[in-house]
Amino acid sequence: MCGIFAYTGKKNAAEVLLDGLTSLEYRGYDSAGIFIPEAGTVKAVGAVGNLKAKVPQNFKGQSGIAHLRWATHGEPTEINAHPHSDCAGEIWVAHNGIIENYKEIKDKLIKKKHTFVSDTDTEVLAHLIEENLKKENDFEKAVIASLREVRGTYGLAIAYSKEPEKIITGRMGAPVVLGLGENENFIASDPSPILRHTKNVIYLRDGEIAVITPSSHNIYTLDHNRVIGTPETIEWDISQAQKGGYEHFMLKEIMEAPEVLKNTIRGRLIVKDGLAKLGGLESVADKLRDVKRIIIVACGTAYYAGLVGEYMLEEYAGIPVEVEVGSEFRYRKPVIDGDTILLAISQSGETLDTLEAIREGKRKGALALGVVNAIGSTIARETDAGIYNHAGPEIGVASTKAFISQLTALSLITLFLGRQRQMSATMGKRIAEELLLLPEKIEAILGQKEYLQSLAEKYADSRDFLYIGRKYNYPIALEGALKLKEISYIHAEGCGAGEMKHGPLAMIDENFPTMAIALRDSVYEKMLSNMQEIKARKGKIIALATEGSEEVRGVADDVIYVPKTLEMLSPILSAIPLQLFAYYFARQKGLNVDRPRNLAKSVTVE
Ligand code: M6R
């Protein structure tokens, strides 16, 4: 949700910055901009390709800042594109976040004769630094003084044309990572643009600012006290953040599912004893034994993973579970006590709604756990314990491989907590053994991608889609519908199959097809009846069925077969054909599946 990137070193800054923006592109594509002290500023509406086309050959320098915008304040025009500057055009700011008190600061600065050109909150910061520079006479001190005045969220890259080698950043509620190279340093919203230059990074914490030059990096608090940051080495490989021959990241990431699942369970199963060994939970293992209740908080796809987690944990660990979207949780008065675990699920580890829910829960005494993919992210750092997904970077805005990994991680946590309680070793062993078989079963589903493409083509003219499922596959129906609508922009609705008769069934006719998840599990017969209800209204049905279920053919118009597995693990398999179907459906419509309109990866605003 907006991306910042800055460079200072000896290389051609324009090349480094534009290249970096390309890897950050999933964070925003309303506009892009670049400032290089020796060369000037270029901005363009739309994605980074438009900016690249505008940057002249002789746009040279050895440092600079760049930005990708996901619009909040002000329309996505060139005027509103970042970086924004002060009156003199000397101080330039690239910003991810929202300055909440921008209006009052702007009014104050207008009285002091500052002239504003954009509608953005960010421009206020550039002018405020200009104003404070008059008093402080020092760039760093002026930035610190300004950041002490603003309220809201920010991840920043600030350049000053009179000190071209120096870039300043600050972080409050929006991620910032420093990349430490040989005679060059970087600032970015996440490691993806840094990876090709260095794997040594420092994640900034809220309330910290950092000043980088080619040969130094210094971190301070907003009281100007020095902080010693801890460098970390990123394990992710640059190739993981590239398309690797695929047309889109989304397809590449769906196809990575078998490997992702292996990485999520690697070293975490003791099959012979039916146990999960989760190092990230060891420090709180004794507390977890006494836990009476779990509240899962998450957003979007991660929320649907949480719903599956609820079914797993209640059935196999016997712990009452509630699941809530982060944006609702924080604004009501949830009843929480010391026996409650708050479990956050987040791919990016930066989703503000989820993060704030965790903070609220911790304030009320809950133990906070995380299932997070992005290593070193804010949620990973602010939770008391948790497990990493190890799914590798997910670039496509539509979450796919992270979802598969989240479901897998939740099954591991269920095994861990279940075995602390009533789950038998035999049951634990069955779950562990079945998890190990899943990569091969996923391969079998991925092998049907041409068939899924042909189905997507057959149904591509549909303007609506209903997704139905029951029990473990009810959340998968919700997730399947989300996948389709977010990248195809058509109306898709997910619904518990038993709920259809309470309303959604009214929509069904010959032009309103249904994707029915009808696996051979404990609710199979019920699903078949629900499909009959649709058939009776002339609705077309694509059924997702277990291999060998021939009777489904009698009700459905088309059938996608998936291998049999344990019911609790079946969502891991059923999610994949729905991801592929959504992908090919959107592609058939000629849409940019990796960058759906109005959306961005990593939602760091409310
Ligand atoms: O990074 P997170 O897992 O916290 O993100 C949560 C949602 O924003 C995310 O899953 C979103 O719904 C995806 N676009 C869905 O594909």
XYZ file of C-alpha atoms and ligand atoms in Angstrom:
622
model
C 0.000 0.000 0.000
C 2.317 2.682 -1.404
C 5.935 1.752 -1.766
C 8.997 3.815 -0.954
C 12.511 3.132 -2.147
C 15.709 5.145 -1.738
C 19.321 4.668 -2.740
C 22.636 6.283 -1.956
C 25.909 4.888 -3.319
C 28.063 4.972 -6.429
C 25.750 3.435 -9.034
C 23.379 5.124 -11.458
C 20.597 5.971 -9.000
C 17.867 6.226 -11.657
C 18.532 2.670 -12.807
C 18.635 1.297 -9.259
C 15.481 3.142 -8.244
C 13.393 2.303 -11.322
C 14.474 -1.303 -11.107
C 13.532 -1.354 -7.422
C 10.140 0.197 -8.071
C 9.408 -2.625 -10.501
C 9.853 -5.190 -7.733
C 7.717 -3.082 -5.403
C 5.010 -2.519 -7.974
C 2.411 -4.649 -6.186
C 2.281 -1.995 -3.440
C 0.584 0.615 -5.602
C 0.079 1.575 -9.205
C -1.931 4.792 -9.165
C 1.201 6.821 -9.870
C 4.971 6.669 -9.603
C 7.684 9.263 -9.073
C 11.395 9.703 -8.614
C 13.668 12.477 -7.311
C 17.413 12.593 -7.880
C 19.130 15.672 -6.410
C 21.494 16.126 -9.360
C 18.786 15.518 -11.970
C 15.353 16.599 -10.695
C 11.930 15.022 -10.426
C 9.848 12.935 -12.818
C 6.322 11.738 -12.074
C 3.769 9.717 -14.033
C 0.213 8.564 -13.533
C -0.270 4.795 -13.545
C 2.220 2.004 -13.074
C 6.006 2.230 -12.984
C 6.256 1.474 -16.718
C 4.797 4.920 -17.433
C 7.431 6.530 -15.233
C 10.230 4.583 -16.921
C 9.040 5.816 -20.299
C 9.271 9.437 -19.096
C 12.677 9.370 -17.402
C 15.255 10.836 -19.848
C 18.572 9.106 -20.650
C 20.588 11.854 -18.974
C 18.647 11.629 -15.696
C 21.751 10.793 -13.668
C 22.945 10.942 -10.083
C 24.172 8.670 -7.320
C 21.348 8.972 -4.834
C 17.623 9.525 -4.833
C 14.176 8.563 -3.630
C 11.232 6.979 -5.412
C 7.610 6.176 -4.733
C 4.632 4.153 -5.904
C 1.260 5.464 -4.907
C -1.937 3.756 -3.810
C -4.122 6.843 -3.512
C -5.665 7.848 -0.175
C -5.790 11.674 -0.061
C -6.266 13.194 -3.486
C -6.961 11.654 -6.883
C -4.307 9.651 -8.725
C -3.032 12.578 -10.814
C 0.516 13.645 -11.657
C 0.264 16.612 -9.269
C -0.621 14.269 -6.425
C 2.143 11.782 -7.279
C 5.055 11.575 -4.828
C 7.741 12.699 -4.065
C 6.377 16.023 -2.813
C 8.504 19.071 -2.156
C 8.739 22.231 -0.093
C 8.350 25.723 -1.590
C 11.994 25.905 -2.674
C 11.944 22.483 -4.350
C 14.858 21.393 -2.170
C 13.282 18.970 0.286
C 11.518 15.955 -1.261
C 9.369 13.444 0.577
C 8.120 9.984 -0.458
C 5.575 8.679 2.021
C 3.575 5.547 2.753
C 0.836 6.186 5.322
C -1.461 9.012 6.332
C -0.637 12.236 8.168
C -3.815 12.584 10.203
C -3.301 16.160 11.420
C -2.233 17.439 7.989
C -5.103 19.910 7.798
C -4.192 21.809 10.935
C -0.469 21.835 9.996
C -1.309 22.963 6.476
C -3.434 25.868 7.761
C -0.612 26.914 10.058
C 1.935 26.786 7.214
C -0.318 28.645 4.784
C -0.389 31.488 7.308
C 3.415 31.418 7.123
C 3.192 31.885 3.332
C 3.844 28.307 2.240
C 2.301 27.465 -1.119
C 0.814 24.014 -1.679
C 0.271 22.459 -5.085
C -1.223 19.032 -4.353
C -4.208 17.655 -2.429
C -2.049 15.222 -0.485
C -1.335 14.989 3.206
C 2.317 14.227 2.400
C 3.138 17.622 0.927
C 2.550 19.112 4.360
C 5.529 17.217 5.704
C 7.929 18.648 3.101
C 6.837 22.186 4.012
C 6.987 21.466 7.711
C 10.587 20.280 7.361
C 11.369 23.452 5.367
C 9.888 25.532 8.171
C 11.769 23.674 10.880
C 15.010 23.873 8.893
C 14.868 27.657 9.286
C 14.984 27.216 13.068
C 17.195 24.145 13.418
C 19.622 24.842 10.600
C 20.252 21.112 10.387
C 18.486 18.659 8.060
C 18.335 15.781 10.557
C 17.109 17.940 13.395
C 14.505 19.559 11.144
C 13.149 16.134 10.145
C 13.014 14.992 13.763
C 11.289 18.204 14.879
C 8.726 17.761 12.098
C 8.018 14.127 12.856
C 7.397 15.061 16.462
C 4.634 17.379 15.255
C 2.786 14.974 12.977
C 0.204 12.397 13.973
C -0.624 9.363 11.870
C 1.300 6.688 10.075
C 4.401 6.957 7.951
C 7.188 5.108 6.254
C 9.350 7.803 4.666
C 12.207 8.548 2.320
C 13.333 12.190 2.529
C 16.008 13.827 0.373
C 17.525 17.303 0.518
C 19.199 18.687 -2.589
C 21.846 20.506 -0.543
C 23.001 17.207 1.043
C 22.583 14.832 -1.903
C 24.344 11.821 -0.396
C 22.096 11.747 2.636
C 18.619 10.188 2.791
C 16.498 10.211 5.925
C 13.714 7.811 6.756
C 11.277 7.491 9.633
C 8.786 4.854 10.599
C 5.467 4.990 12.429
C 2.951 2.280 11.653
C 4.196 1.666 8.105
C 7.078 -0.682 7.360
C 10.617 0.508 6.625
C 13.641 -1.660 6.039
C 17.240 -0.492 5.608
C 19.459 -2.399 3.176
C 23.150 -2.347 4.047
C 25.495 -2.779 1.076
C 29.175 -2.192 0.253
C 29.530 1.573 -0.102
C 25.828 1.837 -0.758
C 22.710 1.814 1.382
C 18.997 1.511 0.743
C 15.624 2.302 2.286
C 12.487 0.438 1.240
C 8.981 -0.539 2.278
C 9.946 -4.200 2.117
C 13.052 -6.170 1.156
C 12.025 -7.058 -2.415
C 13.817 -4.129 -4.173
C 16.874 -4.526 -1.929
C 17.417 -8.270 -2.408
C 19.345 -7.963 -5.667
C 21.888 -5.664 -3.984
C 22.270 -7.015 -0.456
C 20.718 -9.496 1.954
C 21.758 -7.549 5.056
C 18.876 -5.529 6.400
C 17.675 -3.751 9.502
C 13.944 -3.505 10.147
C 13.156 -0.116 11.663
C 10.777 0.058 14.608
C 7.976 2.548 15.165
C 9.297 5.885 16.409
C 12.740 5.414 14.861
C 14.387 7.465 12.167
C 17.486 6.501 10.170
C 19.994 8.544 8.244
C 21.887 6.814 5.460
C 24.847 7.856 3.329
C 26.859 5.517 1.045
C 29.164 4.603 3.925
C 27.009 4.949 7.024
C 23.655 4.278 8.591
C 22.618 5.810 11.895
C 19.367 5.118 13.693
C 17.797 7.438 16.265
C 14.670 7.745 18.336
C 12.499 10.805 17.931
C 14.355 12.201 20.982
C 17.533 12.013 18.871
C 19.035 9.213 20.986
C 21.178 6.713 19.074
C 19.782 3.205 18.602
C 21.876 0.212 17.651
C 19.858 -1.625 15.008
C 20.289 -5.371 14.675
C 21.243 -6.413 11.139
C 19.499 -9.529 9.875
C 20.168 -11.670 6.852
C 17.236 -12.260 4.541
C 16.874 -15.883 3.523
C 14.698 -15.137 0.496
C 16.340 -15.573 -2.826
C 16.039 -12.967 -5.562
C 14.589 -15.615 -7.915
C 11.649 -16.043 -5.522
C 10.651 -12.448 -6.187
C 10.774 -12.888 -9.978
C 8.256 -14.422 -12.373
C 10.533 -17.304 -13.378
C 9.095 -17.686 -16.861
C 5.438 -17.409 -15.841
C 3.218 -14.744 -17.350
C 2.022 -13.625 -13.926
C 3.187 -13.876 -10.337
C -0.213 -15.239 -9.402
C 0.180 -18.315 -11.604
C 3.771 -18.819 -10.470
C 2.688 -18.611 -6.848
C -0.197 -21.069 -7.330
C 2.211 -23.506 -8.994
C 4.596 -23.181 -6.037
C 2.026 -24.694 -3.651
C 3.646 -28.163 -3.296
C 7.022 -26.612 -2.432
C 5.387 -24.077 -0.124
C 3.599 -26.798 1.790
C 6.864 -28.733 2.162
C 8.593 -25.596 3.443
C 5.818 -24.900 5.949
C 6.026 -28.380 7.498
C 9.786 -28.902 7.106
C 11.323 -30.029 10.429
C 8.010 -29.500 12.218
C 6.579 -33.039 12.342
C 7.553 -35.992 14.520
C 5.508 -38.509 12.584
C 6.106 -41.601 14.743
C 4.768 -39.838 17.839
C 2.089 -37.881 15.982
C 3.502 -34.564 17.212
C 4.137 -31.117 15.802
C 7.417 -29.549 16.877
C 6.967 -25.791 16.641
C 10.074 -23.992 17.861
C 8.280 -20.653 17.682
C 5.752 -21.792 20.294
C 8.166 -23.518 22.691
C 8.667 -20.423 24.859
C 4.918 -20.288 25.589
C 4.150 -24.029 25.477
C 3.266 -24.223 29.196
C 0.905 -21.261 28.953
C -0.740 -22.799 25.899
C -1.627 -25.897 27.936
C -3.963 -23.780 30.107
C -5.523 -21.651 27.401
C -9.334 -21.590 27.520
C -10.182 -19.686 24.369
C -8.636 -18.555 21.085
C -9.612 -15.479 19.086
C -8.220 -15.475 15.566
C -7.851 -12.036 13.980
C -7.046 -11.530 10.317
C -8.285 -9.838 7.142
C -9.347 -10.993 3.684
C -7.926 -14.312 2.626
C -6.074 -14.728 5.920
C -9.445 -14.357 7.680
C -10.848 -17.241 5.649
C -7.831 -19.326 6.646
C -8.751 -18.408 10.219
C -12.289 -19.755 9.716
C -10.857 -23.104 8.642
C -8.551 -22.902 11.693
C -11.601 -22.497 13.929
C -13.077 -25.771 12.663
C -9.752 -27.601 13.023
C -8.985 -26.308 16.516
C -12.456 -26.916 17.914
C -12.711 -30.422 16.472
C -9.204 -31.650 17.262
C -7.949 -29.533 20.157
C -11.314 -28.936 21.839
C -10.602 -25.240 22.407
C -13.398 -22.694 21.799
C -12.380 -20.442 18.904
C -13.796 -17.219 17.498
C -12.600 -15.599 14.288
C -12.891 -11.908 13.627
C -11.758 -9.435 10.991
C -9.210 -7.040 12.456
C -11.078 -3.903 11.404
C -14.128 -4.882 13.483
C -12.328 -6.279 16.489
C -10.549 -3.085 17.410
C -13.607 -0.859 17.449
C -15.850 -2.873 19.699
C -15.336 -3.963 23.267
C -14.112 -7.536 23.000
C -14.130 -9.540 26.225
C -10.590 -10.800 26.708
C -8.753 -12.189 29.701
C -5.420 -13.772 30.530
C -6.657 -17.224 29.447
C -7.318 -16.009 25.910
C -4.922 -16.361 23.000
C -5.152 -13.841 20.224
C -3.859 -15.452 17.055
C -3.042 -13.113 14.157
C -2.764 -14.518 10.650
C -1.080 -12.282 8.094
C 1.000 -12.879 4.992
C 2.590 -9.444 5.007
C 2.735 -9.065 8.779
C 1.943 -5.392 8.185
C -1.860 -5.282 7.779
C -2.786 -2.396 10.027
C -6.231 -3.704 11.021
C -4.753 -7.015 12.159
C -1.846 -5.302 13.881
C -4.115 -2.951 15.824
C -6.330 -5.873 16.867
C -3.244 -7.580 18.270
C -2.214 -4.429 20.117
C -5.701 -4.125 21.589
C -5.677 -7.758 22.693
C -2.260 -7.409 24.303
C -3.382 -4.305 26.189
C -6.189 -6.441 27.625
C -3.819 -9.182 28.756
C -4.118 -11.762 25.971
C -1.165 -13.792 24.810
C -0.558 -12.787 21.189
C 0.534 -15.388 18.645
C 1.230 -14.935 14.953
C 1.132 -16.993 11.782
C 3.111 -14.667 9.562
C 4.949 -15.041 6.273
C 7.100 -11.898 6.100
C 10.094 -12.406 8.343
C 10.846 -9.502 10.665
C 7.517 -7.814 9.880
C 5.707 -5.768 12.510
C 3.184 -8.441 13.482
C 5.976 -11.007 13.727
C 7.829 -8.701 16.088
C 4.887 -7.547 18.172
C 3.394 -10.974 18.871
C 4.671 -12.914 21.898
C 5.346 -16.055 19.886
C 4.290 -17.673 16.645
C 5.299 -19.522 13.551
C 6.538 -18.328 10.207
C 4.950 -19.671 7.047
C 8.204 -19.933 5.078
C 6.157 -19.507 1.891
C 8.689 -17.099 0.351
C 7.724 -13.678 -0.986
C 4.180 -13.427 -2.332
C 4.008 -10.707 -4.963
C 0.617 -11.199 -6.657
C -1.987 -9.045 -4.950
C -4.338 -12.033 -4.835
C -3.082 -14.215 -2.033
C -2.652 -17.834 -3.142
C 0.388 -19.702 -1.878
C 0.259 -17.849 1.448
C -3.297 -19.153 1.945
C -2.158 -22.738 1.363
C 0.644 -22.183 3.836
C -1.678 -20.541 6.392
C -4.008 -23.558 6.279
C -1.011 -25.856 6.683
C 0.374 -23.819 9.592
C -3.031 -23.920 11.289
C -3.118 -27.695 10.957
C 0.318 -27.813 12.636
C -0.907 -25.579 15.474
C -3.991 -27.815 15.815
C -1.725 -30.833 16.088
C 0.460 -29.041 18.639
C -2.428 -27.893 20.844
C -4.478 -31.026 20.249
C -1.672 -33.295 21.430
C -1.313 -31.136 24.552
C -4.943 -32.070 25.175
C -7.168 -35.006 24.242
C -5.895 -35.884 20.746
C -4.537 -39.441 20.608
C -1.087 -40.256 19.239
C -2.809 -42.346 16.565
C -4.853 -39.379 15.362
C -1.781 -37.134 15.530
C 0.127 -39.622 13.418
C -2.659 -39.761 10.829
C -2.644 -35.983 10.465
C 1.159 -35.890 10.211
C 1.264 -38.681 7.632
C -1.475 -37.113 5.567
C 0.273 -33.731 5.591
C 3.330 -35.393 4.106
C 1.220 -36.796 1.253
C -0.338 -33.470 0.317
C 2.409 -32.078 -1.986
C 1.939 -34.996 -4.363
C -1.832 -34.601 -4.282
C -1.484 -30.882 -5.025
C 0.735 -31.760 -8.006
C -2.120 -33.899 -9.330
C -4.482 -30.911 -9.124
C -2.000 -28.541 -10.748
C -1.669 -31.082 -13.557
C -5.286 -30.259 -14.489
C -4.570 -26.615 -15.192
C -5.437 -26.867 -18.892
C -8.825 -28.337 -17.973
C -9.394 -25.515 -15.454
C -8.455 -23.017 -18.138
C -11.033 -24.530 -20.500
C -13.688 -24.349 -17.772
C -12.827 -20.704 -17.104
C -13.168 -19.999 -20.818
C -16.528 -21.768 -20.934
C -17.934 -19.677 -18.072
C -16.092 -16.425 -18.810
C -19.223 -14.587 -19.943
C -20.922 -15.065 -16.585
C -21.517 -11.849 -14.718
C -22.240 -13.528 -11.379
C -21.034 -16.624 -9.570
C -22.182 -18.350 -6.416
C -19.686 -20.443 -4.431
C -21.079 -22.917 -1.935
C -19.544 -25.317 0.547
C -20.205 -26.769 3.967
C -18.201 -27.299 7.150
C -14.449 -27.181 6.381
C -15.173 -26.068 2.841
C -17.570 -23.278 3.711
C -14.628 -20.846 4.199
C -13.184 -22.138 0.923
C -16.401 -21.104 -0.826
C -15.936 -17.610 0.635
C -12.290 -17.552 -0.430
C -13.081 -18.876 -3.924
C -15.589 -16.043 -4.400
C -13.098 -13.452 -3.119
C -10.444 -14.708 -5.551
C -12.819 -14.393 -8.481
C -14.164 -10.950 -7.633
C -10.856 -9.335 -6.732
C -9.178 -10.151 -10.037
C -12.176 -10.447 -12.428
C -14.336 -7.609 -11.089
C -17.480 -9.707 -11.414
C -20.025 -10.316 -8.707
C -19.132 -13.496 -6.847
C -20.738 -14.537 -3.632
C -19.666 -17.209 -1.173
C -22.253 -18.885 0.974
C -22.687 -21.859 3.290
C -24.648 -24.326 1.161
C -27.231 -24.712 3.941
C -27.791 -20.954 3.980
C -28.812 -20.787 0.312
C -32.464 -21.424 1.038
C -32.465 -18.446 3.429
C -31.859 -15.963 0.640
C -29.145 -16.483 -2.007
C -31.127 -19.199 -3.823
C -33.425 -16.450 -5.110
C -30.642 -15.247 -7.409
C -30.225 -18.568 -9.186
C -31.349 -18.982 -12.785
C -29.758 -20.301 -15.971
C -27.393 -17.301 -16.121
C -26.142 -17.508 -12.544
C -23.695 -20.442 -12.219
C -22.547 -22.059 -8.985
C -19.224 -23.530 -7.942
C -20.149 -26.254 -5.444
C -17.477 -27.833 -3.238
C -18.925 -31.300 -2.816
C -16.149 -33.520 -1.503
C -16.835 -37.007 -0.194
C -16.759 -36.017 3.473
C -19.157 -35.880 6.437
C -21.442 -33.362 4.684
C -21.355 -34.920 1.220
C -24.998 -36.055 1.133
C -26.153 -32.620 2.293
C -24.113 -30.957 -0.454
C -25.682 -33.212 -3.088
C -29.142 -32.115 -1.896
C -28.131 -28.456 -2.059
C -26.885 -28.960 -5.605
C -30.264 -30.495 -6.503
C -31.924 -27.327 -5.200
C -29.852 -25.327 -7.682
C -30.474 -27.749 -10.531
C -34.216 -27.467 -9.929
C -33.876 -23.710 -10.597
C -31.969 -24.335 -13.856
C -28.704 -23.132 -12.345
C -25.469 -24.372 -13.936
C -23.099 -26.143 -11.543
C -19.371 -26.773 -11.537
C -18.699 -29.297 -8.789
C -15.449 -29.827 -6.979
C -15.575 -33.510 -6.101
C -13.421 -36.248 -4.636
C -11.808 -38.561 -7.186
C -14.133 -41.492 -7.830
C -17.392 -39.687 -6.911
C -19.374 -40.554 -10.020
C -22.835 -39.556 -8.724
C -21.776 -35.877 -8.737
C -21.769 -36.057 -12.519
C -25.500 -36.669 -12.433
C -26.129 -33.263 -10.844
C -23.262 -31.050 -12.015
C -22.663 -29.688 -15.502
C -18.902 -29.869 -15.032
C -16.752 -31.612 -12.449
C -13.260 -30.913 -11.130
C -11.794 -33.869 -9.279
C -9.380 -33.596 -6.356
C -7.671 -36.453 -4.475
C -9.046 -37.715 -1.186
C -7.506 -36.555 2.081
C -8.532 -36.071 5.716
C -11.578 -33.820 5.975
C -9.734 -31.240 8.093
C -6.992 -30.971 5.462
C -9.317 -30.985 2.462
C -9.435 -27.145 2.192
C -5.729 -27.223 1.290
C -6.633 -29.203 -1.810
C -9.964 -27.601 -2.688
C -8.558 -24.053 -2.585
C -6.130 -24.708 -5.428
C -8.539 -25.386 -8.340
C -10.525 -22.323 -7.257
C -7.363 -20.210 -7.437
C -6.570 -21.550 -10.900
C -10.167 -21.057 -12.066
C -10.121 -17.412 -10.896
C -6.739 -16.858 -12.535
C -7.802 -18.170 -15.950
C -11.187 -16.449 -15.706
C -9.520 -13.046 -15.205
C -6.947 -13.762 -17.889
C -9.712 -14.661 -20.313
C -11.092 -11.184 -19.681
C -7.663 -9.699 -20.450
C -7.235 -8.254 -16.964
C -3.976 -7.655 -15.166
C -4.326 -10.348 -12.531
C -1.245 -9.356 -10.561
C -2.439 -5.780 -10.135
C -6.214 -5.698 -9.710
C -7.685 -2.217 -9.839
C -8.151 -0.345 -6.549
C -6.263 -2.975 -4.554
C -2.713 -3.263 -3.294
C -0.713 -5.822 -1.414
C -0.028 -5.130 2.252
C -2.791 -2.840 3.489
C -1.181 -0.438 5.934
C -4.065 2.012 6.211
C -7.369 1.562 8.031
O -0.954 -9.535 4.434
P -2.230 -10.045 4.990
O -2.334 -11.537 4.956
O -2.504 -9.543 6.392
O -3.361 -9.476 4.054
C -4.714 -9.637 4.348
C -5.582 -9.261 3.161
O -5.377 -7.932 2.816
C -5.296 -10.138 1.938
O -5.434 -11.498 2.225
C -6.241 -9.757 0.787
O -7.556 -10.095 1.122
C -5.816 -10.436 -0.517
N -5.833 -9.487 -1.601
C -6.728 -11.531 -0.927
O -6.286 -12.167 -2.075
